[in-house]
mmCIF file of C-alpha atoms in Angstrom:
data_model
loop_
_atom_site.group_PDB
_atom_site.id
_atom_site.type_symbol
_atom_site.label_atom_id
_atom_site.label_comp_id
_atom_site.label_asym_id
_atom_site.label_seq_id
_atom_site.Cartn_x
_atom_site.Cartn_y
_atom_site.Cartn_z
ATOM 1 C CA MET A 1 27.685 -2.848 11.351
ATOM 2 C CA ALA A 2 29.056 -4.347 8.164
ATOM 3 C CA TYR A 3 32.138 -6.443 8.671
ATOM 4 C CA ASP A 4 34.830 -7.160 6.145
ATOM 5 C CA LEU A 5 34.775 -10.863 5.333
ATOM 6 C CA ALA A 6 38.533 -11.253 5.752
ATOM 7 C CA TYR A 7 38.289 -9.726 9.240
ATOM 8 C CA ALA A 8 35.316 -11.979 10.040
ATOM 9 C CA TYR A 9 37.208 -15.126 8.998
ATOM 10 C CA ASP A 10 40.226 -13.949 10.997
ATOM 11 C CA LEU A 11 38.096 -13.249 14.072
ATOM 12 C CA LEU A 12 36.502 -16.703 13.864
ATOM 13 C CA GLN A 13 39.968 -18.219 13.267
ATOM 14 C CA VAL A 14 38.854 -20.190 10.200
ATOM 15 C CA THR A 15 39.755 -20.072 6.530
ATOM 16 C CA PRO A 16 37.276 -19.315 3.738
ATOM 17 C CA GLN A 17 37.620 -22.936 2.640
ATOM 18 C CA ALA A 18 36.442 -24.215 6.042
ATOM 19 C CA SER A 19 33.268 -26.268 6.034
ATOM 20 C CA GLU A 20 30.063 -25.145 7.685
ATOM 21 C CA LYS A 21 30.653 -27.645 10.492
ATOM 22 C CA GLU A 22 34.175 -26.334 11.167
ATOM 23 C CA MET A 23 32.971 -22.730 11.121
ATOM 24 C CA ARG A 24 30.174 -23.479 13.594
ATOM 25 C CA ALA A 25 32.589 -25.379 15.870
ATOM 26 C CA ALA A 26 34.983 -22.392 15.866
ATOM 27 C CA TRP A 27 32.111 -20.037 16.707
ATOM 28 C CA ARG A 28 30.975 -22.261 19.574
ATOM 29 C CA ARG A 29 34.523 -22.515 20.928
ATOM 30 C CA LEU A 30 34.888 -18.715 20.896
ATOM 31 C CA ALA A 31 31.404 -18.269 22.363
ATOM 32 C CA ARG A 32 32.284 -20.514 25.301
ATOM 33 C CA ARG A 33 35.496 -18.607 25.862
ATOM 34 C CA CYS A 34 34.081 -15.067 25.539
ATOM 35 C CA HIS A 35 30.483 -15.360 26.757
ATOM 36 C CA PRO A 36 29.672 -12.578 29.275
ATOM 37 C CA ASP A 37 28.037 -14.994 31.732
ATOM 38 C CA LEU A 38 31.132 -17.186 31.763
ATOM 39 C CA ALA A 39 33.765 -14.423 31.727
ATOM 40 C CA LYS A 40 35.950 -14.383 34.838
ATOM 41 C CA THR A 41 37.451 -10.929 34.309
ATOM 42 C CA ASP A 42 35.489 -8.075 32.713
ATOM 43 C CA PRO A 43 31.884 -8.918 31.672
ATOM 44 C CA GLU A 44 31.495 -5.677 29.667
ATOM 45 C CA GLU A 45 34.577 -6.445 27.582
ATOM 46 C CA ALA A 46 33.335 -10.023 27.153
ATOM 47 C CA ALA A 47 29.937 -8.750 25.972
ATOM 48 C CA ARG A 48 31.613 -6.488 23.388
ATOM 49 C CA ARG A 49 33.847 -9.324 22.203
ATOM 50 C CA MET A 50 30.870 -11.708 22.034
ATOM 51 C CA SER A 51 28.877 -9.246 19.921
ATOM 52 C CA GLU A 52 31.848 -8.987 17.534
ATOM 53 C CA ILE A 53 32.060 -12.772 17.270
ATOM 54 C CA ASN A 54 28.314 -13.067 16.604
ATOM 55 C CA ALA A 55 28.440 -10.324 13.976
ATOM 56 C CA ALA A 56 31.396 -12.002 12.253
ATOM 57 C CA TYR A 57 29.630 -15.376 12.246
ATOM 58 C CA ASP A 58 26.455 -13.777 10.860
ATOM 59 C CA ALA A 59 28.418 -11.963 8.136
ATOM 60 C CA VAL A 60 30.181 -15.141 7.009
ATOM 61 C CA ALA A 61 26.995 -17.221 7.165
ATOM 62 C CA HIS A 62 25.089 -14.595 5.187
ATOM 63 C CA HIS A 63 27.841 -14.388 2.578
ATOM 64 C CA ARG A 64 27.895 -18.170 2.200
ATOM 65 C CA ALA A 65 24.098 -18.316 1.908
ATOM 66 C CA LEU A 66 24.222 -15.711 -0.848
ATOM 67 C CA GLN A 67 26.896 -17.689 -2.664
ATOM 68 C CA GLU A 68 24.754 -20.827 -2.504
ATOM 69 C CA THR A 69 21.600 -19.127 -3.734
ATOM 70 C CA ARG A 70 23.200 -17.389 -6.680
ATOM 71 C CA ILE A 71 22.047 -19.129 -9.798
ATOM 72 C CA ALA A 72 24.715 -20.106 -12.227
ATOM 73 C CA PRO A 73 23.993 -18.913 -15.750
ATOM 74 C CA LYS A 74 22.399 -21.561 -17.905
ATOM 75 C CA PRO A 75 24.432 -22.805 -20.805
ATOM 76 C CA SER A 76 23.047 -21.353 -23.983
ATOM 77 C CA ARG A 77 20.690 -23.735 -25.722
ATOM 78 C CA ARG A 78 20.898 -23.726 -29.435
ATOM 79 C CA ARG A 79 17.507 -23.792 -31.004
ATOM 80 C CA ARG A 80 16.772 -26.197 -33.739
ATOM 81 C CA PRO A 81 16.542 -24.309 -37.012
ATOM 82 C CA ARG A 82 13.016 -23.834 -38.273
ATOM 83 C CA THR A 83 11.813 -25.339 -41.460
ATOM 84 C CA ALA A 84 10.605 -23.124 -44.293
ATOM 85 C CA ARG A 85 7.033 -24.149 -43.520
ATOM 86 C CA GLN A 86 7.391 -23.168 -39.835
ATOM 87 C CA VAL A 87 8.873 -19.807 -40.814
ATOM 88 C CA ALA A 88 6.004 -19.147 -43.235
ATOM 89 C CA GLU A 89 3.387 -20.103 -40.605
ATOM 90 C CA CYS A 90 5.011 -17.821 -38.049
ATOM 91 C CA GLN A 91 5.125 -14.914 -40.501
ATOM 92 C CA ALA A 92 1.469 -15.455 -41.447
ATOM 93 C CA TRP A 93 0.458 -15.510 -37.800
ATOM 94 C CA ARG A 94 2.380 -12.267 -37.136
ATOM 95 C CA ARG A 95 0.782 -10.577 -40.143
ATOM 96 C CA GLN A 96 -2.669 -11.625 -38.949
ATOM 97 C CA ARG A 97 -1.949 -10.399 -35.401
ATOM 98 C CA ASP A 98 -0.641 -7.045 -36.675
ATOM 99 C CA ALA A 99 -3.656 -6.597 -38.965
ATOM 100 C CA MET A 100 -6.029 -7.237 -36.053
ATOM 101 C CA ALA A 101 -4.124 -4.742 -33.918
ATOM 102 C CA ARG A 102 -4.290 -2.098 -36.650
ATOM 103 C CA LYS A 103 -8.031 -2.721 -37.081
ATOM 104 C CA ALA A 104 -8.637 -2.387 -33.327
ATOM 105 C CA ALA A 105 -6.587 0.826 -33.174
ATOM 106 C CA LYS A 106 -8.516 2.269 -36.122
ATOM 107 C CA ALA A 107 -11.863 1.431 -34.476
ATOM 108 C CA TRP A 108 -10.731 2.967 -31.193
ATOM 109 C CA LYS A 109 -9.607 6.146 -32.930
ATOM 110 C CA ALA A 110 -12.924 6.383 -34.794
ATOM 111 C CA ALA A 111 -14.793 6.017 -31.494
ATOM 112 C CA GLN A 112 -12.700 8.793 -29.979
ATOM 113 C CA VAL A 113 -13.384 11.094 -32.911
ATOM 114 C CA ALA A 114 -17.119 10.334 -32.764
ATOM 115 C CA ALA A 115 -17.171 11.129 -29.064
ATOM 116 C CA THR A 116 -15.543 14.514 -29.610
ATOM 117 C CA LEU A 117 -17.844 15.639 -32.414
ATOM 118 C CA VAL A 118 -20.323 18.311 -31.364
ATOM 119 C CA ARG A 119 -23.805 17.765 -32.626
ATOM 120 C CA VAL A 120 -25.575 20.913 -33.789
ATOM 121 C CA GLU A 121 -29.270 20.925 -33.012
ATOM 122 C CA PRO A 122 -31.567 22.950 -35.234
ATOM 123 C CA THR A 123 -32.634 26.227 -33.673
ATOM 124 C CA PRO A 124 -36.145 26.076 -32.200
ATOM 125 C CA GLN A 125 -38.947 28.071 -33.760
ATOM 126 C CA LEU A 126 -39.625 31.221 -31.804
ATOM 127 C CA ASP A 127 -43.378 31.033 -32.102
ATOM 128 C CA ALA A 128 -43.674 27.278 -31.456
ATOM 129 C CA PRO A 129 -44.748 26.521 -27.893
ATOM 130 C CA LYS A 130 -42.300 24.457 -25.862
ATOM 131 C CA PRO A 131 -43.679 21.253 -24.422
ATOM 132 C CA LEU A 132 -44.013 21.142 -20.657
ATOM 133 C CA GLN A 133 -41.037 19.298 -19.228
ATOM 134 C CA LEU A 134 -41.455 17.622 -15.880
ATOM 135 C CA ALA A 135 -38.438 17.042 -13.685
ATOM 136 C CA PRO A 136 -37.518 13.383 -13.669
ATOM 137 C CA LYS A 137 -38.444 11.570 -10.475
ATOM 138 C CA ALA A 138 -35.371 11.017 -8.320
ATOM 139 C CA ALA A 139 -34.610 7.363 -7.898
ATOM 140 C CA ALA A 140 -34.348 6.099 -4.329
ATOM 141 C CA LYS A 141 -30.911 5.064 -3.177
ATOM 142 C CA TRP A 142 -32.175 1.932 -1.459
ATOM 143 C CA ASN A 143 -35.036 -0.474 -1.962
ATOM 144 C CA ARG A 144 -37.548 -1.264 0.795
ATOM 145 C CA ALA A 145 -35.605 -4.188 2.254
ATOM 146 C CA GLU A 146 -32.399 -2.167 2.446
ATOM 147 C CA GLN A 147 -34.243 0.796 3.992
ATOM 148 C CA SER A 148 -35.722 -1.541 6.607
ATOM 149 C CA LEU A 149 -32.230 -2.765 7.471
ATOM 150 C CA ILE A 150 -30.984 0.823 7.677
ATOM 151 C CA ASN A 151 -33.866 1.769 9.984
ATOM 152 C CA SER A 152 -33.125 -1.119 12.349
ATOM 153 C CA ALA A 153 -29.422 -0.161 12.415
ATOM 154 C CA ARG A 154 -30.415 3.423 13.165
ATOM 155 C CA ALA A 155 -32.672 2.280 16.027
ATOM 156 C CA ALA A 156 -29.833 0.192 17.478
ATOM 157 C CA PHE A 157 -27.472 3.157 17.185
ATOM 158 C CA GLU A 158 -29.949 5.500 18.854
ATOM 159 C CA GLY A 159 -30.454 3.029 21.709
ATOM 160 C CA THR A 160 -26.698 2.764 22.225
ATOM 161 C CA ARG A 161 -26.308 6.528 22.080
ATOM 162 C CA LYS A 162 -29.005 7.044 24.690
ATOM 163 C CA THR A 163 -27.521 4.436 27.044
ATOM 164 C CA LEU A 164 -24.073 5.938 26.776
ATOM 165 C CA GLY A 165 -25.510 9.396 27.372
ATOM 166 C CA THR A 166 -23.270 11.127 24.869
ATOM 167 C CA GLY A 167 -24.423 13.995 22.790
ATOM 168 C CA ALA A 168 -23.150 12.516 19.561
ATOM 169 C CA PRO A 169 -24.700 13.967 16.412
ATOM 170 C CA ARG A 170 -27.356 11.841 14.820
ATOM 171 C CA PRO A 171 -26.293 10.231 11.561
ATOM 172 C CA VAL A 172 -28.579 10.479 8.562
ATOM 173 C CA PHE A 173 -29.939 7.106 7.506
ATOM 174 C CA SER A 174 -32.541 7.851 4.929
ATOM 175 C CA ALA A 175 -33.228 7.206 1.309
ATOM 176 C CA CYS A 176 -34.105 10.900 0.945
ATOM 177 C CA HIS A 177 -30.600 12.214 1.612
#
């Protein structure tokens, strides 16, 4: 529930110019008066009133914390004017940076164009025999040490599965799959 700050200050019976100490003292005074455990008449009404007082105190405290954390704008700092030599050095540096950027963009574009070009292979002779092409040997996924580790993990898994007695599907731990 968002409270209006004017209502919160009025409920706490303090002014916006009150110090943090005064505001806390007012909250404590009201808390002692309206606390549900100390209420002599209606504890439900006291609980509602106490929640209002707490919400008002929280709203004011939050607003004050925000006011303290807001950063005041820095006064504008006037920069010292640059000398002609500094201006020339800065312009030369910018020209060099821009030239390097243009060169890099040109190289990138050339690489993109080269990648998109389709190479045309000469047509094979019809009467020339084709050389026998063997399928390349599939590389194993794991080396021997890794496969040994996988096998031991599989054995541990199988032992656990057998002791638990579940019919869980067997996972595939092999370099062939």
